[in-house]
PDB file of C-alpha atoms in Angstrom:
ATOM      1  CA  UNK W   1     126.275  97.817  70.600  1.00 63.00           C
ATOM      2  CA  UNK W   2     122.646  97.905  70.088  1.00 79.00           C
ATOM      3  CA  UNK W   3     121.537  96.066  67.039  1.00 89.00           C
ATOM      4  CA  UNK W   4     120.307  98.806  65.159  1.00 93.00           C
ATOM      5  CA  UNK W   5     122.464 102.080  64.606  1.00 95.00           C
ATOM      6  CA  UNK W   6     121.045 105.208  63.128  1.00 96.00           C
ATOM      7  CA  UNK W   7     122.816 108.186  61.908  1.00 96.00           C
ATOM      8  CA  UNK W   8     122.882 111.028  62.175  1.00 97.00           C
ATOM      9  CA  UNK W   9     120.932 111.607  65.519  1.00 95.00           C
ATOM     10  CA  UNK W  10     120.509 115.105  64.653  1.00 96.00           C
ATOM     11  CA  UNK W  11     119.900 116.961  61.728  1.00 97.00           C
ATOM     12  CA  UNK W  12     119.254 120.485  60.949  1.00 97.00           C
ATOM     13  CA  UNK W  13     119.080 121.851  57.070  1.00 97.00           C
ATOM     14  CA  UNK W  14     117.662 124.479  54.853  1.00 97.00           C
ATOM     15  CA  UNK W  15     114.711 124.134  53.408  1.00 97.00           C
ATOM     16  CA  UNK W  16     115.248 122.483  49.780  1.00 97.00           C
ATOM     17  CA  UNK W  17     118.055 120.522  51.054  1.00 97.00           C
ATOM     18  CA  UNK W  18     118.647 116.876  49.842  1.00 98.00           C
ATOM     19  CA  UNK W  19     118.746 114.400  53.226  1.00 97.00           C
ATOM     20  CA  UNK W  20     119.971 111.489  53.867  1.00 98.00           C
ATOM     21  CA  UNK W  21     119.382 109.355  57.195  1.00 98.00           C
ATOM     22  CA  UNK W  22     121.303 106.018  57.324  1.00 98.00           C
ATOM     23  CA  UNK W  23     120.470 103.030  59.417  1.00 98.00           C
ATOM     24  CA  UNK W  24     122.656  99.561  59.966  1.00 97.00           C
ATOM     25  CA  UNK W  25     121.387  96.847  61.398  1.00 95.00           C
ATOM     26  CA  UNK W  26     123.603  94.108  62.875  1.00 92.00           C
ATOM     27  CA  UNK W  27     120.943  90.692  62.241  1.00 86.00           C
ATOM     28  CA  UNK W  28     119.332  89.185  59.748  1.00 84.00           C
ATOM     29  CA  UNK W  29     116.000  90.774  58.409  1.00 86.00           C
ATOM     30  CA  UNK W  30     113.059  90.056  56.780  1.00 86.00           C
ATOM     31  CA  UNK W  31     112.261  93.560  56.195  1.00 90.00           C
ATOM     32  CA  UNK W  32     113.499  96.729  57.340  1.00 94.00           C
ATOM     33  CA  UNK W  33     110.634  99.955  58.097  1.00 94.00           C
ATOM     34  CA  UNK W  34     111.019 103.228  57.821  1.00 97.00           C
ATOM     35  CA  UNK W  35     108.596 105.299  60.660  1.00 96.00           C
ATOM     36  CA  UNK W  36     108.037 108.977  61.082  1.00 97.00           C
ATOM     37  CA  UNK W  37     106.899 110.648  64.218  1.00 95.00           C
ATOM     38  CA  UNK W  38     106.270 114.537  64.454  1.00 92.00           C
ATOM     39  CA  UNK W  39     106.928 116.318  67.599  1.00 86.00           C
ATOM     40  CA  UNK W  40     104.247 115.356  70.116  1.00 80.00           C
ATOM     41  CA  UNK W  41     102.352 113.119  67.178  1.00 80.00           C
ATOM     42  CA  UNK W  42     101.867 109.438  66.737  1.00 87.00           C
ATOM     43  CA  UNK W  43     104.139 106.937  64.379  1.00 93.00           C
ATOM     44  CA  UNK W  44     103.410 107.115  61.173  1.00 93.00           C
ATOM     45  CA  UNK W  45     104.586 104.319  58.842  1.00 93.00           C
ATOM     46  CA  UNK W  46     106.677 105.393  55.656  1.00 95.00           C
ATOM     47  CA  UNK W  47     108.021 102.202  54.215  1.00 94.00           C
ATOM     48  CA  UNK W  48     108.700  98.933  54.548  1.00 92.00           C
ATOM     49  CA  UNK W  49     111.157  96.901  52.588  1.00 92.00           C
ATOM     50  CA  UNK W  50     113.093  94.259  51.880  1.00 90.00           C
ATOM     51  CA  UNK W  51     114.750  94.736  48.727  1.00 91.00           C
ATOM     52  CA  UNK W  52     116.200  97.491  46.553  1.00 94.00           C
ATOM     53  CA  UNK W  53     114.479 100.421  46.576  1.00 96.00           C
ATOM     54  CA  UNK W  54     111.029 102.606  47.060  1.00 96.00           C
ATOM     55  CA  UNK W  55     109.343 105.594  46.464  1.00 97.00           C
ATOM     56  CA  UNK W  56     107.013 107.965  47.625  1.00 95.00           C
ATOM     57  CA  UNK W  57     106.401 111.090  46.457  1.00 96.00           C
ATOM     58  CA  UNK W  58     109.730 113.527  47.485  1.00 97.00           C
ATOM     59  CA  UNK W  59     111.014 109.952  50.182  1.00 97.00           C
ATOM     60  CA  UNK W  60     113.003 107.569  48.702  1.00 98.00           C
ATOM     61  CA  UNK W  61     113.907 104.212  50.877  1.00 98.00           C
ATOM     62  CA  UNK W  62     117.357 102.008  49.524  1.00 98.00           C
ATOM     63  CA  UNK W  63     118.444  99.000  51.216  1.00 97.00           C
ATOM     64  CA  UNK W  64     121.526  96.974  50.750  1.00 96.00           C
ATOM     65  CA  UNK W  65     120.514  93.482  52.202  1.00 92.00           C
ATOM     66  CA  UNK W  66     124.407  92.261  51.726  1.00 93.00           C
ATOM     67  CA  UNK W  67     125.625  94.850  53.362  1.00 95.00           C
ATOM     68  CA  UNK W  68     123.126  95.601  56.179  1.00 95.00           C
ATOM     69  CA  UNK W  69     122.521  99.195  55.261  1.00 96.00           C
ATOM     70  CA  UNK W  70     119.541 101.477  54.344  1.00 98.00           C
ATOM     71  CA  UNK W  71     119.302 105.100  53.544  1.00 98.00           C
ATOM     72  CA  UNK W  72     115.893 107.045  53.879  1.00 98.00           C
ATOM     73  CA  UNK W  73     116.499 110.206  51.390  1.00 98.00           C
ATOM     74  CA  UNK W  74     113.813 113.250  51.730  1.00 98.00           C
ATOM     75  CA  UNK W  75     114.606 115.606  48.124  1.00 97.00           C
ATOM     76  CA  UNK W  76     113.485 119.162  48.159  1.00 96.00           C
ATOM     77  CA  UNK W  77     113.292 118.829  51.787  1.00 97.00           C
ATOM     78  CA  UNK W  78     110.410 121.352  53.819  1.00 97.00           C
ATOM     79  CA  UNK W  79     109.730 122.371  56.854  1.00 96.00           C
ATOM     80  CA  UNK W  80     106.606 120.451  57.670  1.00 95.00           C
ATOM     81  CA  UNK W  81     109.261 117.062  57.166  1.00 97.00           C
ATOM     82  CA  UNK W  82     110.707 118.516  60.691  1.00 97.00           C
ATOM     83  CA  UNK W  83     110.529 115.351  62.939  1.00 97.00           C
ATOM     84  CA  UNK W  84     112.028 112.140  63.811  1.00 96.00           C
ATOM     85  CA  UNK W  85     113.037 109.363  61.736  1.00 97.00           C
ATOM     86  CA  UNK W  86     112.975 106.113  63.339  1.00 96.00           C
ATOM     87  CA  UNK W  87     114.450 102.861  61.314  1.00 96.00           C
ATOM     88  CA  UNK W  88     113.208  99.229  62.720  1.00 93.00           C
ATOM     89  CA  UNK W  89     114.129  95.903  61.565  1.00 92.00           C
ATOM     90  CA  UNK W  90     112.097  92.168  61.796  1.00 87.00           C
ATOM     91  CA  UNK W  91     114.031  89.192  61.927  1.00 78.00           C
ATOM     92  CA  UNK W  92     112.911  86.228  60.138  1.00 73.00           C
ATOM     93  CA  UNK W  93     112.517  84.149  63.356  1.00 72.00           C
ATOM     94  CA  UNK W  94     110.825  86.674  65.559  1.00 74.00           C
ATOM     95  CA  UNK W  95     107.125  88.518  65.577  1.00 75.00           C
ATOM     96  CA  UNK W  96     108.685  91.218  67.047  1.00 83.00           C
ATOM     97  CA  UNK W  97     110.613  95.051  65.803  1.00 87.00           C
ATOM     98  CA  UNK W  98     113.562  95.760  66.590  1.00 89.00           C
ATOM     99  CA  UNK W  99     114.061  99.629  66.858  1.00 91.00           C
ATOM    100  CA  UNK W 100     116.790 102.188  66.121  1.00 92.00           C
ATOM    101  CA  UNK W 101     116.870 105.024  68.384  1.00 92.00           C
ATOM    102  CA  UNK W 102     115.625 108.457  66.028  1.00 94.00           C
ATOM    103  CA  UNK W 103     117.170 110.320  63.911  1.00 96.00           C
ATOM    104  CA  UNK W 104     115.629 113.901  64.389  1.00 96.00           C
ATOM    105  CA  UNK W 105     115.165 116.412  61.293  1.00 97.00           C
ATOM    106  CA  UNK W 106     114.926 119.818  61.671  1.00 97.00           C
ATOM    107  CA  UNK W 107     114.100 121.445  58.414  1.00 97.00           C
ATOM    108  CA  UNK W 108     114.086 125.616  58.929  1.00 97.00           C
ATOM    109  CA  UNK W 109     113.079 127.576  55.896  1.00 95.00           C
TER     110      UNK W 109
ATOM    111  CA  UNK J   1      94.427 106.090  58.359  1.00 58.00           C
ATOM    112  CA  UNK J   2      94.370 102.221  60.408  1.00 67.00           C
ATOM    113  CA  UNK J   3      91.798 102.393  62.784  1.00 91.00           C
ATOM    114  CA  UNK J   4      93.525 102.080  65.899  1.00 95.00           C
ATOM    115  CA  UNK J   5      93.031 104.405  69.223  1.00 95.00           C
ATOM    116  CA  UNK J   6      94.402 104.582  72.413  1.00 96.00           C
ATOM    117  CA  UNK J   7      92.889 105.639  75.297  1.00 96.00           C
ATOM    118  CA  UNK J   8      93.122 107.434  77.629  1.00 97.00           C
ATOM    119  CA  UNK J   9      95.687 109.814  75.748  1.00 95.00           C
ATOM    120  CA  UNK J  10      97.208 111.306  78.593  1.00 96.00           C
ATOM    121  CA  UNK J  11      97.332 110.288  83.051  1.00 97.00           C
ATOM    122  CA  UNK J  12      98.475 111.559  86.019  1.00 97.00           C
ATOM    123  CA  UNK J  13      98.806 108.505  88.358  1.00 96.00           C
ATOM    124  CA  UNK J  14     100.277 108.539  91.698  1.00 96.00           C
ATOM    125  CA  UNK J  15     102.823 106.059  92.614  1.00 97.00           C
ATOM    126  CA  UNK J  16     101.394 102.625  93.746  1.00 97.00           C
ATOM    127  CA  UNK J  17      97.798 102.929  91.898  1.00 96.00           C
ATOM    128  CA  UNK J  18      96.912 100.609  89.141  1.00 96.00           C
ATOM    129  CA  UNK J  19      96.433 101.603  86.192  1.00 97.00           C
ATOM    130  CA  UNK J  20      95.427 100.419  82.430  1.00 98.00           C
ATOM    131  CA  UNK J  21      95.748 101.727  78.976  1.00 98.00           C
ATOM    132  CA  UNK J  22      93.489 100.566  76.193  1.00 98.00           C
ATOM    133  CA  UNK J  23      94.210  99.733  72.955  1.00 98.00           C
ATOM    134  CA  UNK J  24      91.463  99.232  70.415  1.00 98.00           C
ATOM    135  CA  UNK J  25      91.857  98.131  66.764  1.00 97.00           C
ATOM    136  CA  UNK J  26      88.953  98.165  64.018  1.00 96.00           C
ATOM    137  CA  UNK J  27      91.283  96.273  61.335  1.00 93.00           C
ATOM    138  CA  UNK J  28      90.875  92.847  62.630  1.00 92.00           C
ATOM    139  CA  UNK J  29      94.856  92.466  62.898  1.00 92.00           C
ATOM    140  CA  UNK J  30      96.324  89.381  65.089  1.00 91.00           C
ATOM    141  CA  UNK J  31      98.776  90.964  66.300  1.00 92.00           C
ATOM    142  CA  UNK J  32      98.825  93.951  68.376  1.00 94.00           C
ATOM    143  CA  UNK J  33     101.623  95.498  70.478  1.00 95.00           C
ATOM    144  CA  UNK J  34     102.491  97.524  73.721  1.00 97.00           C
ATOM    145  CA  UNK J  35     105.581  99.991  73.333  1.00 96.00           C
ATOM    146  CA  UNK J  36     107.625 102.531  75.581  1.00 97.00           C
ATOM    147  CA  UNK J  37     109.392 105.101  74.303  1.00 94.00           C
ATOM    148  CA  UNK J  38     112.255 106.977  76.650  1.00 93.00           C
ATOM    149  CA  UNK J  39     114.390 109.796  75.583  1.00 87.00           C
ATOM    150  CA  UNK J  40     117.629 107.892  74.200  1.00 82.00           C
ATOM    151  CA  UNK J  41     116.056 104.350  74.155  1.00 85.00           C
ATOM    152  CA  UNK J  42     114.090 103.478  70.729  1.00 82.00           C
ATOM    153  CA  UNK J  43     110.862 101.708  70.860  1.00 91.00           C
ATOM    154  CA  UNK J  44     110.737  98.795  73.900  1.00 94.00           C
ATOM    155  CA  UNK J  45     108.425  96.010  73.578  1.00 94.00           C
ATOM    156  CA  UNK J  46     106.923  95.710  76.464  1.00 97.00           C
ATOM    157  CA  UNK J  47     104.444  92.785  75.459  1.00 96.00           C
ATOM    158  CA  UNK J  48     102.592  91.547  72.683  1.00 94.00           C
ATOM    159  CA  UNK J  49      99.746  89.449  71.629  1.00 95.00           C
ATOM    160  CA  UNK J  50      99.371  86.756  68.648  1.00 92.00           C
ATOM    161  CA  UNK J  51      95.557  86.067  68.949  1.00 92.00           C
ATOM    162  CA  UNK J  52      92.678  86.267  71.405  1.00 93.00           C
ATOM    163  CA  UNK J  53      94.164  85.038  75.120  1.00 92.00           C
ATOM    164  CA  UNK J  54      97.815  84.321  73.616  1.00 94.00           C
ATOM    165  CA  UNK J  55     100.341  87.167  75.087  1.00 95.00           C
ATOM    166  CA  UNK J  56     104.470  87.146  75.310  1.00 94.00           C
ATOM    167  CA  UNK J  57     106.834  88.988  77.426  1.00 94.00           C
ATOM    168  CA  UNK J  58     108.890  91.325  75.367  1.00 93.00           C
ATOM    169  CA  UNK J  59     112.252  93.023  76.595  1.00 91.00           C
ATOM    170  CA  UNK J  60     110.647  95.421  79.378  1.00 95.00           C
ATOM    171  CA  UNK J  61     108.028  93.447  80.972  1.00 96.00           C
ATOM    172  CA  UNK J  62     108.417  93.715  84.329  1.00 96.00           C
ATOM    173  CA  UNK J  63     105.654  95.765  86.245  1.00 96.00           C
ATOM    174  CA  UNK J  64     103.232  95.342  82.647  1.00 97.00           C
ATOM    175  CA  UNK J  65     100.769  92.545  83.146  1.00 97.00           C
ATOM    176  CA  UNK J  66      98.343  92.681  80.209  1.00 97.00           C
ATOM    177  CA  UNK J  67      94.933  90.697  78.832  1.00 97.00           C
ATOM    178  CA  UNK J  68      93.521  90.018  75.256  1.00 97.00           C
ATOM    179  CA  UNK J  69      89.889  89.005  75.747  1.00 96.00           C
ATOM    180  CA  UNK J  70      89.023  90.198  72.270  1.00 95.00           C
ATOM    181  CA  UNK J  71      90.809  90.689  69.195  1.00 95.00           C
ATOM    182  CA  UNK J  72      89.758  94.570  68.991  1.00 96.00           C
ATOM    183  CA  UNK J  73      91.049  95.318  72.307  1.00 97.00           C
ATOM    184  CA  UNK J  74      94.790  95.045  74.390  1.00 98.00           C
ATOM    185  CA  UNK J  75      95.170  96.642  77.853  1.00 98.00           C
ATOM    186  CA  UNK J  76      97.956  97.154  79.285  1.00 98.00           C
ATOM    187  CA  UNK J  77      98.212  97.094  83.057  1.00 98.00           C
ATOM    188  CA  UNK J  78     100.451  98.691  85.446  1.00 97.00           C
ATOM    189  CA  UNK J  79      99.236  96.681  88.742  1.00 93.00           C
ATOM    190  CA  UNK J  80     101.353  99.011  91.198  1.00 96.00           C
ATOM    191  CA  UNK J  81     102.254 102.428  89.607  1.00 97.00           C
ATOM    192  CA  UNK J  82     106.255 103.718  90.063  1.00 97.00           C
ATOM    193  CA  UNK J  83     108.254 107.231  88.803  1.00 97.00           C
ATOM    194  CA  UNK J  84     110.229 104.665  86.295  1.00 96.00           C
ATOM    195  CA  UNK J  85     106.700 103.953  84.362  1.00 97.00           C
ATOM    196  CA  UNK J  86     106.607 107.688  83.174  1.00 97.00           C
ATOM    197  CA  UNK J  87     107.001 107.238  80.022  1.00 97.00           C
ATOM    198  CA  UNK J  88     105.071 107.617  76.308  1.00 96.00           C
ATOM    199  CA  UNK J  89     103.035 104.658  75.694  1.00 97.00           C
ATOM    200  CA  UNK J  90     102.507 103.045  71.834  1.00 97.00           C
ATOM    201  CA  UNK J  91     100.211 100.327  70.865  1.00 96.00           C
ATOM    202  CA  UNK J  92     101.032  98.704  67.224  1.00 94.00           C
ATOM    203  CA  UNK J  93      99.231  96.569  65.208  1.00 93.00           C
ATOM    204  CA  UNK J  94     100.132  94.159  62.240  1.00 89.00           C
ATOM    205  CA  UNK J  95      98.313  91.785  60.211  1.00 84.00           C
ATOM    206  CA  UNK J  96     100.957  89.204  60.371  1.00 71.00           C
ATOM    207  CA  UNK J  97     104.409  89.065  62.776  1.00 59.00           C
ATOM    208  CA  UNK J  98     106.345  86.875  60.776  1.00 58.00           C
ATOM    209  CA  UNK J  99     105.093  87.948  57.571  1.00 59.00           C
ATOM    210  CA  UNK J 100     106.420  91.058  58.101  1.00 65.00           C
ATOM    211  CA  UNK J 101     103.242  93.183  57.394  1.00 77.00           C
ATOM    212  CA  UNK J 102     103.178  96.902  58.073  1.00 84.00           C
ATOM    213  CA  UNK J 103     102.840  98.253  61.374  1.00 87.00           C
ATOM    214  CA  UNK J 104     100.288 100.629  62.203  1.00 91.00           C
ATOM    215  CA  UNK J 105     100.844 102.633  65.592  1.00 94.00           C
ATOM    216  CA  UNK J 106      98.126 104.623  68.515  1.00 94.00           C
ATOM    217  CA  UNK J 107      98.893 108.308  68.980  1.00 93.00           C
ATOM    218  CA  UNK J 108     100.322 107.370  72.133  1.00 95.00           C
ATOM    219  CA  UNK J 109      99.525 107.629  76.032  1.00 96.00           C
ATOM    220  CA  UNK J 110     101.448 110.342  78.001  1.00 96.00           C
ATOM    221  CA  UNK J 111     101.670 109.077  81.268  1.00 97.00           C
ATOM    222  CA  UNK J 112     103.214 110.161  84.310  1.00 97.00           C
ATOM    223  CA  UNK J 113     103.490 108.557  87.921  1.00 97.00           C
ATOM    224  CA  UNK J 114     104.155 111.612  90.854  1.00 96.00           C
TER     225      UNK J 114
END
């Protein structure tokens, strides 16, 4: 079981769609990052948290530290947020990420 | 945008030839990383570096040798090309590992060994 689990791996929806993408990690964190990465594109950094909850303009980042859970939620969702979703997790006695595998988004209008 | 590029962006290689990536920061971050990405794998570290000279082995090492003479620059070596090293290439920096600072990733290095 790898240590961090994302669901869905796919995702289609209409355009104005609420999304959720969940991730579950199985170790103990120090904080938990959010990354996006459009087809072909770099890795783009979104969030990165340890508590609660943020914001960013229509992305919203929860986590649940007890219960080893976080949800990345895109509202009014658009085409251009087409791409994959990729949760990571630090532990607090490593320098290193440890990666989920993608969750990909395709938003069609 | 974190001033980090990767170069070159994209190789053809033939199997057995060496050959190195290069990372290069402007941010003055310690740490800087090497990364794979495979279809149906996330992320692999492949290795990373803590400071000028000081390097670790992360989880896919094998066949990756690679050399921090200066803190703007990490190269990543692949001393004897093979088809298994086709793969998407990432470099990552952070300020601090521990501290848990926010990574800021290359555009990547599509490279491919006929």
């Amino acid at each position: 079981k790898n240590e961090v689990e994302q669901s869905p791996q796919n995702l289609t929806a209409q355009e104005g769609e609420f999304i959720t993408i969940n991730c579950s990690y199985s170790v103990g964190i120090s904080a938990l990052h959010w990354l996006q990465q459009h087809p072909g594109g770099g890795i783009v950094s979104l969030f990165m948290l340890s508590s609660g909850k943020k914001k960013h303009g229509r992305l919203i980042a929860t986590i649940n530290i007890q219960e080893k859970h976080s949800s990345l939620h895109i509202t009014a969702s658009h085409p251009r947020d087409s791409a994959v979703y990729i949760c990571a997790v630090g532990g607090w006695n490593t320098d290193k990420l440890i990666f989920g595998t993608g969750t990909r988004l395709q938003v069609f209008p | 945008d974190a001033g980090i590029t990767q170069s070159p962006r994209h190789k053809v290689t033939e199997t057995g030839t060496p050959v190195t990536l290069r990372c290069h920061q402007t941010e003055n971050h310690r740490y800087m990383y090497w990364y794979r990405q495979d279809p149906g794998h996330g992320l692999r570290l492949i290795h990373y570096s803590y400071g000028v000279k000081d390097t670790d082995k992360g989880e896919v090492s094998d066949g990756y040798s690679v050399s921090r003479s200066k803190t703007e620059d990490f190269l990543l070596t692949l001393e004897s090309a093979t088809s298994s090293q086709t793969s998407v290439y990432f470099c990552a920096i952070s300020e601090g590992g521990r501290r848990n600072t926010e990574a800021f990733f290359g555009q990547g290095t599509r490279l491919t060994v006929v």
